[in-house]
Coordinates of C-alpha atoms and ligand atoms in Angstrom, one line a residue:
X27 CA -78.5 -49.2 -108.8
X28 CA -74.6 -50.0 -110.1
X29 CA -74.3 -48.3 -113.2
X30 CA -73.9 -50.3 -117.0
X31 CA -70.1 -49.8 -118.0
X32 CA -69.8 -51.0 -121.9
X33 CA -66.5 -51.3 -123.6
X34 CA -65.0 -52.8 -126.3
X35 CA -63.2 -55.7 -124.8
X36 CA -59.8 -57.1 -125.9
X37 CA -58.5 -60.5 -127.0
X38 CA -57.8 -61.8 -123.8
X39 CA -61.7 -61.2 -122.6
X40 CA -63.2 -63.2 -125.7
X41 CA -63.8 -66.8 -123.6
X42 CA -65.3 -65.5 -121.1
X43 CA -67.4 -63.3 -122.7
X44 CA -68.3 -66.3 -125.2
X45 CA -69.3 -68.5 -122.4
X46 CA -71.9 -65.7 -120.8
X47 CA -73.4 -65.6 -123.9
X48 CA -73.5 -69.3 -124.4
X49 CA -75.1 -69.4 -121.0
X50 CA -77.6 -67.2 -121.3
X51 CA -78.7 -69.6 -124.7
X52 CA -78.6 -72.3 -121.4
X53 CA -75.1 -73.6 -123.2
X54 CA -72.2 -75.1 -121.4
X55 CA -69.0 -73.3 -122.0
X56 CA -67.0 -73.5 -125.0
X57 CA -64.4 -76.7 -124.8
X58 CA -61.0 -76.0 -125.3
X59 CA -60.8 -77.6 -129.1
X60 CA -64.3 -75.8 -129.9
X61 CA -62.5 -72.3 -129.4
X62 CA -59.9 -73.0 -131.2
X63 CA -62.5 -72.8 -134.2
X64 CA -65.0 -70.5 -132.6
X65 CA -61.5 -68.1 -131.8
X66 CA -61.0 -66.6 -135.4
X67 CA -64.7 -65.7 -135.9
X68 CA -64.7 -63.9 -132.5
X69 CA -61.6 -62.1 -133.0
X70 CA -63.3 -60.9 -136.5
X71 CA -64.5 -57.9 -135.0
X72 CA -65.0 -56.1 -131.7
X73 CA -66.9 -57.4 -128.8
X74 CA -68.7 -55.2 -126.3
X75 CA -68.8 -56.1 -122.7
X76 CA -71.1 -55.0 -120.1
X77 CA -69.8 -54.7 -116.7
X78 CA -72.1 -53.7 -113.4
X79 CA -69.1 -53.3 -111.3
X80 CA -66.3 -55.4 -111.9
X81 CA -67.8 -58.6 -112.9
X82 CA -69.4 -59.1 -116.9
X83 CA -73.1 -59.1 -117.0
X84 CA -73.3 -59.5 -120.9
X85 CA -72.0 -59.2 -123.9
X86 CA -72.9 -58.5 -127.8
X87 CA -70.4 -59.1 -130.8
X88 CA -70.3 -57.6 -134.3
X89 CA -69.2 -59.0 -137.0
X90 CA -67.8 -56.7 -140.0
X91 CA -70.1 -58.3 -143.4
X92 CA -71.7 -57.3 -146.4
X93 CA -75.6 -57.1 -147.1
X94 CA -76.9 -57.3 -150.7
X95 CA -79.9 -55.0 -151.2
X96 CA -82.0 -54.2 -154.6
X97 CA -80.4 -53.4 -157.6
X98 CA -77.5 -55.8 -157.0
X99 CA -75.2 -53.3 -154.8
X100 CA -73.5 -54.9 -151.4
X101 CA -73.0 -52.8 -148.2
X102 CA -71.3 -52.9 -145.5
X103 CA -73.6 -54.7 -142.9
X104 CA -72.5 -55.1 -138.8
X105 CA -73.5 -58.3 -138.2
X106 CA -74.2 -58.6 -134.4
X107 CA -74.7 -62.1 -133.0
X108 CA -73.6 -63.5 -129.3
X109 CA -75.9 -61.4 -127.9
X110 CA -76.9 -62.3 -123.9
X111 CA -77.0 -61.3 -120.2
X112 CA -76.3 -63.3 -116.9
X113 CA -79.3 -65.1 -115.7
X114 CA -78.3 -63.2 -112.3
X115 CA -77.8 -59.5 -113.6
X116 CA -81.2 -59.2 -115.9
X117 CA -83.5 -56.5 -115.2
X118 CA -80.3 -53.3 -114.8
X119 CA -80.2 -52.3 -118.0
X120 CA -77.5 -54.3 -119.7
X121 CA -78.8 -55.3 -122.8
X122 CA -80.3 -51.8 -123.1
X123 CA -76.4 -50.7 -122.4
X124 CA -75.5 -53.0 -125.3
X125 CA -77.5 -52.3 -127.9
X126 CA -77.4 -48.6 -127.5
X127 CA -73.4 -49.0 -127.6
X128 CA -73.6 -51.7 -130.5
X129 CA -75.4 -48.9 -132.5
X130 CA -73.0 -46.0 -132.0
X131 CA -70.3 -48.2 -132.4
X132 CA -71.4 -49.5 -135.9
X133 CA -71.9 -46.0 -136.9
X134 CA -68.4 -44.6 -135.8
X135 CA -67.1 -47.3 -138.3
X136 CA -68.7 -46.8 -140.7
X137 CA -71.6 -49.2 -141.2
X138 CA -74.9 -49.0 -143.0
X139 CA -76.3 -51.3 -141.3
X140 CA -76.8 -53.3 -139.1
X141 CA -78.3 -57.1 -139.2
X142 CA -79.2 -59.8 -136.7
X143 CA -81.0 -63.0 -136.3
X144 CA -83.5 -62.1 -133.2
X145 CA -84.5 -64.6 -130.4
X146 CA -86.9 -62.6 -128.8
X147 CA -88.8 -60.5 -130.6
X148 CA -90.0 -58.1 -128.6
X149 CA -86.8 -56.8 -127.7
X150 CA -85.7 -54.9 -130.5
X151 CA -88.0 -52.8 -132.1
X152 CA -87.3 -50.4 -129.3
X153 CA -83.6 -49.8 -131.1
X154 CA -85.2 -49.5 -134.6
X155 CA -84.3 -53.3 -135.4
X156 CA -87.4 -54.2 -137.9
X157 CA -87.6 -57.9 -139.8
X158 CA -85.5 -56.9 -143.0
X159 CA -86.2 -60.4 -144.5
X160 CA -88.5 -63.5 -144.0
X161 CA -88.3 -67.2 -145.0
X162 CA -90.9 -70.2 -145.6
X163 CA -90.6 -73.5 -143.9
X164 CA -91.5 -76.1 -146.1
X165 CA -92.5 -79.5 -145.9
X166 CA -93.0 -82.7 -148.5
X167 CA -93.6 -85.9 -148.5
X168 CA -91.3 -87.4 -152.1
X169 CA -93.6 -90.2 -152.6
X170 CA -96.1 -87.6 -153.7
X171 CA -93.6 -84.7 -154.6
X172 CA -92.9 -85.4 -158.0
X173 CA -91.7 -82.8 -160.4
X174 CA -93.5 -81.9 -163.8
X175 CA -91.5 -82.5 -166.8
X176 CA -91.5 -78.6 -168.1
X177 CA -90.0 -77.5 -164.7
X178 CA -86.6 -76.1 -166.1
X179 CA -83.4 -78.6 -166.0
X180 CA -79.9 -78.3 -167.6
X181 CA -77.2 -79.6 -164.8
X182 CA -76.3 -82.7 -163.0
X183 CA -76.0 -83.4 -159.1
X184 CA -73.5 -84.6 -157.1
X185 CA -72.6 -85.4 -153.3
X186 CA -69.2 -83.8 -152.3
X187 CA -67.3 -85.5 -149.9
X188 CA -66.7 -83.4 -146.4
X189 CA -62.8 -82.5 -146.8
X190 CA -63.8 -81.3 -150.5
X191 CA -66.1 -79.5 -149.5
X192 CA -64.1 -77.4 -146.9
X193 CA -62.9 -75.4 -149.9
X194 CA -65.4 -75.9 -152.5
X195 CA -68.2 -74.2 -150.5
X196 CA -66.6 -71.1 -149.6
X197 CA -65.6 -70.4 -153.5
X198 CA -69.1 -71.4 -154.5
X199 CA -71.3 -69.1 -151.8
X200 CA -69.1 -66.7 -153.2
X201 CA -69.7 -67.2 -156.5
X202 CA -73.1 -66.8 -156.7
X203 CA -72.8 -63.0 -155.4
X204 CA -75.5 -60.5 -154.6
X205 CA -78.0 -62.9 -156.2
X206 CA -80.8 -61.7 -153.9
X207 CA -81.4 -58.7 -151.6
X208 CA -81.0 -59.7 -148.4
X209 CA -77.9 -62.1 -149.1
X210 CA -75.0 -61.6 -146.7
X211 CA -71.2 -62.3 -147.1
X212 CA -69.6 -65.2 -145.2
X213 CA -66.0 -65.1 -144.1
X214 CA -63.3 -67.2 -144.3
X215 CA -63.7 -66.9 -140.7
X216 CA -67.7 -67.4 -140.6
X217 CA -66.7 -70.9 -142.7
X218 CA -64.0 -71.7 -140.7
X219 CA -65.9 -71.6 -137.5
X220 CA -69.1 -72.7 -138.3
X221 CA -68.4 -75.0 -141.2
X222 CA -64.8 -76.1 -141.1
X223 CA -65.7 -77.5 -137.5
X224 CA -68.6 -79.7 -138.3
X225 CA -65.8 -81.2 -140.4
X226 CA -63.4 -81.8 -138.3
X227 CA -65.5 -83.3 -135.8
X228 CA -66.7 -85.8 -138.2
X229 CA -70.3 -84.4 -137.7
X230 CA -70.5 -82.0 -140.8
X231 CA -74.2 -82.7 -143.0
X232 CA -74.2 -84.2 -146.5
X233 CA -73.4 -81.7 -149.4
X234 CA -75.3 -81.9 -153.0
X235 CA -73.5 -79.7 -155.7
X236 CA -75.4 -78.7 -158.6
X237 CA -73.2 -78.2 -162.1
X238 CA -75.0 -76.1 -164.6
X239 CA -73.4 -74.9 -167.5
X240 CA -70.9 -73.1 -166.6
X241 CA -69.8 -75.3 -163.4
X242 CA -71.3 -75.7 -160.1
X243 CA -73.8 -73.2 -159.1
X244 CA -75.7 -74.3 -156.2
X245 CA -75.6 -76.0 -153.4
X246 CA -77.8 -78.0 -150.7
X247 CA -76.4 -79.2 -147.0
X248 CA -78.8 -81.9 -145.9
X249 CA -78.9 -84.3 -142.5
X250 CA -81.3 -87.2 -142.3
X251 CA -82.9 -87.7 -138.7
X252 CA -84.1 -91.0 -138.3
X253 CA -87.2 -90.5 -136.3
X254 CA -88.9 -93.9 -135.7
X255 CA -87.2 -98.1 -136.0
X256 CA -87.7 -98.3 -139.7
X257 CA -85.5 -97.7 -142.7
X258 CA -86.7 -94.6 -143.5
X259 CA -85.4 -90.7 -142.5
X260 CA -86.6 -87.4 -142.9
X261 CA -84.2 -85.1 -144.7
X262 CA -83.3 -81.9 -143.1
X263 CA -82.3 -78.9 -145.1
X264 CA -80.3 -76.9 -143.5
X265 CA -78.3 -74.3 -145.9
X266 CA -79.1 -74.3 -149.8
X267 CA -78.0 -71.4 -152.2
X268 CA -78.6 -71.3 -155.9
X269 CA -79.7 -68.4 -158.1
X270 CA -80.7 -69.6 -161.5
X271 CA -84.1 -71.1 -161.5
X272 CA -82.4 -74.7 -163.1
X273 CA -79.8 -75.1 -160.5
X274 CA -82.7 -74.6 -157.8
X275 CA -85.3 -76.6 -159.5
X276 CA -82.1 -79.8 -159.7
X277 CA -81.4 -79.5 -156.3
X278 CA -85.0 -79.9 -155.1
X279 CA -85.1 -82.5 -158.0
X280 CA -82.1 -84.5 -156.4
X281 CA -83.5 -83.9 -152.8
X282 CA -86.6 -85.4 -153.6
X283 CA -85.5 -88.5 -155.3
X284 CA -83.6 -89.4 -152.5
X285 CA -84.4 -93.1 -151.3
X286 CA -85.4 -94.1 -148.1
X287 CA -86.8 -90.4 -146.8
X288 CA -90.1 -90.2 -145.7
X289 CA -90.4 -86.6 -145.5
X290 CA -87.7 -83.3 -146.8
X291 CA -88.1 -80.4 -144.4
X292 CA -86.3 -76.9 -145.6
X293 CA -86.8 -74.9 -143.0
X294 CA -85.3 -71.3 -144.5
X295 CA -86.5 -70.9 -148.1
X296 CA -86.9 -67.6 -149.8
X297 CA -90.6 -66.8 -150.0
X298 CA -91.1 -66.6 -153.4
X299 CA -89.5 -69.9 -154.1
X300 CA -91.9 -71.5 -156.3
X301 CA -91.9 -75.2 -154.8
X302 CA -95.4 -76.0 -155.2
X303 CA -95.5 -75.0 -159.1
X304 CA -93.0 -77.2 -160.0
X305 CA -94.4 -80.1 -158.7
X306 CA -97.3 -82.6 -160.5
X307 CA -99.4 -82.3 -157.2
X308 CA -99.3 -78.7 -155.7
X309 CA -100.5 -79.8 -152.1
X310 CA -97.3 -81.9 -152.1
X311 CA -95.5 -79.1 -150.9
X312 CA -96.8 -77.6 -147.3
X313 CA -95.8 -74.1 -145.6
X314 CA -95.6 -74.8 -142.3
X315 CA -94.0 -71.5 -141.3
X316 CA -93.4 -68.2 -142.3
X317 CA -90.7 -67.0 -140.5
X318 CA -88.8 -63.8 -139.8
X319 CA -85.4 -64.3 -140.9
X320 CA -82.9 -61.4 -141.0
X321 CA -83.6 -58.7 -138.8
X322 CA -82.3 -54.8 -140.4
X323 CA -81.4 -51.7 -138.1
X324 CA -80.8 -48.8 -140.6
X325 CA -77.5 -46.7 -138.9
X326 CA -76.9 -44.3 -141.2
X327 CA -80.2 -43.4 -143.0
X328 CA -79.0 -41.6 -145.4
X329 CA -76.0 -43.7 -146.7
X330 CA -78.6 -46.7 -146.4
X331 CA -81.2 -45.2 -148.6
X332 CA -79.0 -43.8 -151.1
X333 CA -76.9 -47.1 -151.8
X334 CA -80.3 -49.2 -152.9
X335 CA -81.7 -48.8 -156.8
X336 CA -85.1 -48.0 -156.6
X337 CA -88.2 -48.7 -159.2
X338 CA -90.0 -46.4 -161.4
X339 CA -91.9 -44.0 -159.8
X340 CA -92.4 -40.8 -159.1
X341 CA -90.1 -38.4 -156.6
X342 CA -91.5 -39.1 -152.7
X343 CA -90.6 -37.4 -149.7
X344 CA -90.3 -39.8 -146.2
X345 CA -90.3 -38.3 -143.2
X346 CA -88.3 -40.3 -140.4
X347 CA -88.4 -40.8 -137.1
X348 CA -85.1 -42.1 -135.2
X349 CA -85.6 -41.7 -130.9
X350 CA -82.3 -43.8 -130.5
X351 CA -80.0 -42.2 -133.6
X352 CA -81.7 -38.9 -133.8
X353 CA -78.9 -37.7 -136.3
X354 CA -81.3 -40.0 -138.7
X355 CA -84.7 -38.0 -138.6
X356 CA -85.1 -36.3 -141.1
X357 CA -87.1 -36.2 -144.4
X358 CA -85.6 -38.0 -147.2
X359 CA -86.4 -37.2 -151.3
X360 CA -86.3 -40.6 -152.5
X361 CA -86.5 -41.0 -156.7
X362 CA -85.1 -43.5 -159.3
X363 CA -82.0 -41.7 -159.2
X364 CA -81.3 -42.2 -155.3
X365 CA -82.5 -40.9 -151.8
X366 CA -80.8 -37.6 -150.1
X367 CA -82.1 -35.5 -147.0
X368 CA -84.8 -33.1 -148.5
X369 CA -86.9 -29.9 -146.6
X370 CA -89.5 -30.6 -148.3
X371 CA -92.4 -31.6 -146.1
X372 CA -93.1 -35.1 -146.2
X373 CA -96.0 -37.2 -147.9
X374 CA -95.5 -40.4 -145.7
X375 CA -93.9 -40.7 -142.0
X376 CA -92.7 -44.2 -140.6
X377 CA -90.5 -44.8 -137.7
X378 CA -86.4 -46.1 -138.6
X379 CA -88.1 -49.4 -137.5
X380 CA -91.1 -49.5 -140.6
X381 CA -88.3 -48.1 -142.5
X382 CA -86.3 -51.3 -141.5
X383 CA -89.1 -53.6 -143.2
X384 CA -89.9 -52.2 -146.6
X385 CA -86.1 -51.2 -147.0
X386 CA -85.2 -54.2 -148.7
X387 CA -88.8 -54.9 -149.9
X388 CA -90.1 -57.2 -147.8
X389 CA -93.3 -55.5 -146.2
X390 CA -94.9 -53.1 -148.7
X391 CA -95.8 -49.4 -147.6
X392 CA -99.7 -50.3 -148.1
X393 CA -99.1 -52.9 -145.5
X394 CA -97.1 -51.2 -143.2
X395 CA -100.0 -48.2 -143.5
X396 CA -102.8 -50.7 -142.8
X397 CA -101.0 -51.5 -139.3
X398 CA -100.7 -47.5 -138.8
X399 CA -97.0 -48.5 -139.1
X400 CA -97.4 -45.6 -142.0
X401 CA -98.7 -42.2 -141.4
X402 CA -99.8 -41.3 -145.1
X403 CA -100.2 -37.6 -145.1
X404 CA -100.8 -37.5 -148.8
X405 CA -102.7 -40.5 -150.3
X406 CA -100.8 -40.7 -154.1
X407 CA -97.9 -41.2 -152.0
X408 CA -98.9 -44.8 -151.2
X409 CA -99.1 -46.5 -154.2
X410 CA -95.7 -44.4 -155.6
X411 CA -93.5 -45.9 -152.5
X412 CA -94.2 -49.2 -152.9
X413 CA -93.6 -48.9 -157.0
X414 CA -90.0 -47.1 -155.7
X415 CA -89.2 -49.3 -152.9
X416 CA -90.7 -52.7 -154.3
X417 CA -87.8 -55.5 -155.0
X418 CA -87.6 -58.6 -157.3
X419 CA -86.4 -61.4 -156.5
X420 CA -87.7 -61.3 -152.6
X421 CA -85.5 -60.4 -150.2
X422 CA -83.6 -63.4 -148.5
X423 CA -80.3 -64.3 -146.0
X424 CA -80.6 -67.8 -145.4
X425 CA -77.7 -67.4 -142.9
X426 CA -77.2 -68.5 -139.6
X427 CA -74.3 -66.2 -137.4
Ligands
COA521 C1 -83.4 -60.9 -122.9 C2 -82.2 -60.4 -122.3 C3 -81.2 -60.0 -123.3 C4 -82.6 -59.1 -121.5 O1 -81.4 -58.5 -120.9 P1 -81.6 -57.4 -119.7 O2 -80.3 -56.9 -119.4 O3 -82.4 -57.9 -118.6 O4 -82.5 -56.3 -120.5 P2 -82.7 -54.8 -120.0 O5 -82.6 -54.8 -118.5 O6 -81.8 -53.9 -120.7 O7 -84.2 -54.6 -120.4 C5 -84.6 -54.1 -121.7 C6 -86.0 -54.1 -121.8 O8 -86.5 -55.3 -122.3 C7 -87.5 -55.9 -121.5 N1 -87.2 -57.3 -121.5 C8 -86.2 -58.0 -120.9 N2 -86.3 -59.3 -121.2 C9 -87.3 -59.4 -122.0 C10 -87.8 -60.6 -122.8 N3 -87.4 -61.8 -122.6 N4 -88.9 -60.3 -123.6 C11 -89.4 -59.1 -123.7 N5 -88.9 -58.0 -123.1 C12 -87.9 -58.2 -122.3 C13 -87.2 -55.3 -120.1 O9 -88.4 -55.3 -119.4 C14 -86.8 -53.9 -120.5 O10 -88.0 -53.1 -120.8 P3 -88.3 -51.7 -120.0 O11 -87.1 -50.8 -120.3 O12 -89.5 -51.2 -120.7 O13 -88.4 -52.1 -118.6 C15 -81.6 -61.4 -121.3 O14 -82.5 -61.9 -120.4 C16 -80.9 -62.6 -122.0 O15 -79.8 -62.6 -122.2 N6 -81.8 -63.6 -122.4 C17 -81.3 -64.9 -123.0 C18 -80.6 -64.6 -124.3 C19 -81.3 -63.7 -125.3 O16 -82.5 -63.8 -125.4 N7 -80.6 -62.8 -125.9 C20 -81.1 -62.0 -126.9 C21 -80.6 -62.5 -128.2 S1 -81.4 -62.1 -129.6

């Protein structure tokens, strides 16, 4: 069989490395206007081709960001995205080639960490990708979602018009900061390309801006999808970032006193996101998914364990297991003071995957053990990690690259 060749490919290989990856999503090439948004994105950051022979077979991109994780701290993250294989060249190897070069790439400069949003799930465990973070999809009807008077307030809402809000969002998002683990950084490029362009093209969502105190601190992007011949819509939201608990509670306040809507769909809210306590009748709100949001591959363990704060607890020793970055297994002393590479045998072993989920978090050690995810070699071990590794508020991204 012709053998996977992956480089780094250079400016003048972008397009066409775009389009494969838009084709293997079963999406039409890029128009000529559509690059010329989509360009300065791609050009943030290398892009990996695979070749079997001379012709491209597929192609992954990674996008230099920053991940927030517990205790506030941002790192550098590798956001990889664009990720996909001719329909006609599956089954050699080439997304194997990919991810194995993605990952040793990421590490020769410098990053952390890695994150992606995952289509299919079952490929990526294999490369130590775990879900770093989850979201809720929620569902309510405002006739019956109303909210109960003590639920905090102290700010106004208003809609921003799209040509406002080409500069007002970017400064905002920004603004709020490291507000939750899990939070990522959005470039100039990542709003030109994926905001600035809905625009442009006339087709951008409406924008509510919630003003606290001490200005605007939140925001909601909404569309309303008329689904049947009558007057009313159901209210999509698509992006919506706030951190204090009174610009969240006034955006869901505005959203559901919306006229005309039948139905407000959110379909990436953090989990812990009380909705349902802040309404009158709790069953207003309904979960109708609990979905895997960002997904974490941990590059340089130790880096990645020693930038997080940790919780009270006493000293633990992890042992890890990395098959694709074997520089990574080792066993790690992990305390309140920080994580470093330890002899000391281990009192719990977990794969860089496991590792992946309770890093920010977001799966606890007792559930990861109950899947035999965890190996607990010494049972006071359990109950210490999860105190150590255990983050408030959950962990969240809420952003689509
Ligand atoms: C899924 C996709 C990336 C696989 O590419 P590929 O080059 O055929 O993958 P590889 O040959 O390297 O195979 C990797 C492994 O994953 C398995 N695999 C391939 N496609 C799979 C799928 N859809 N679901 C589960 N496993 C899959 C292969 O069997 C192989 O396992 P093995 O080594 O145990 O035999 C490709 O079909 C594609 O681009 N699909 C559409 C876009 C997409 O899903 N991209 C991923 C974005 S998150």
């Amino acid at each position: 069989m012709t053998e996977v060749d992956v480089r780094v490919l250079d400016n003048s290989e972008r397009r066409a490395a775009h389009d494969v990856a838009r084709g293997a999503q079963h999406l039409a090439a890029v128009s000529d206007g559509e690059w010329a948004y989509v360009r300065d994105l791609h050009e943030h950051g290398p892009v990996l081709g695979a070749f079997l022979g001379e012709s491209l077979a597929g192609t992954v991109r990674l996008i230099p960001s920053g991940l927030a994780l517990p205790g506030g701290v941002t790192v550098p993250m590798a956001a990889t995205t664009g990720s996909g294989v001719r329909a006609d060249r599956t089954g050699r190897g080439v997304f194997t080639g990919l991810r194995r070069e993605s990952l040793r790439l990421a590490a020769e400069q410098g990053f952390p960490v890695m994150g992606n949003l995952v289509t299919g799930a079952m490929l990526y465990g294999r490369f130590g990708h775990g879900v770093g973070t989850r979201s809720r999809a929620v569902r309510l009807n405002p006739r019956e979602a109303r909210l109960r008077p003590e639920v905090p307030t102290d700010g106004d809402v208003r809609l921003v018009d799209p040509e406002a809000s080409i500069g007002l969002l970017p400064r905002l998002y920004e603004g709020l900061g490291p507000y939750r683990p899990g939070v990522m950084d959005r470039s100039a490029h990542w709003w030109r390309a994926k905001w600035e362009r809905l625009v442009r093209a006339g087709k951008s969502p409406s924008v509510a801006v919630h003003r606290g105190p001490d200005g605007d601190d939140g925001f909601a992007v909404y569309e309303a999808k008329r689904s049947g011949p009558g007057p009313r819509v159901t209210l999509m939201v698509t992006d919506f970032h706030a951190a204090r608990p009174e610009a969240v509670a006034g955006l869901w306040r505005f959203l559901l006193g919306i006229d005309l809507v039948e139905e407000v769909c959110a379909r990436r809210r953090p989990t812990d996101e009380l909705v349902e306590g802040m309404l009158v009748n709790w069953r207003a709100c309904r979960t109708h998914a609990l979905d895997d949001d960002l997904w974490l591959r941990l590059v340089d363990l130790p880096k990645a364990l020693d930038a997080r704060a940790y919780g009270d607890g006493d000293p633990l020793v992890v042992g890890v297991v990395d098959d694709v970055l074997p520089g990574n297994s080792a066993n790690y002393l992990i305390s309140p003071a920080g994580a470093a590479p330890t002899e000391e045998r281990p009192q719990l072993t977990l794969s860089v995957q496991a590792l992946a989920m309770a890093y920010l978090g977001t799966m606890s050690f007792a559930a990861l053990a109950s899947v035999g995810s965890v190996r607990v070699l010494d049972d006071k071990a359990l109950p210490g990690a999860d105190r150590l590794f255990g983050a408030r508020p959950a962990a969240f991204c809420g952003t689509l690259f």
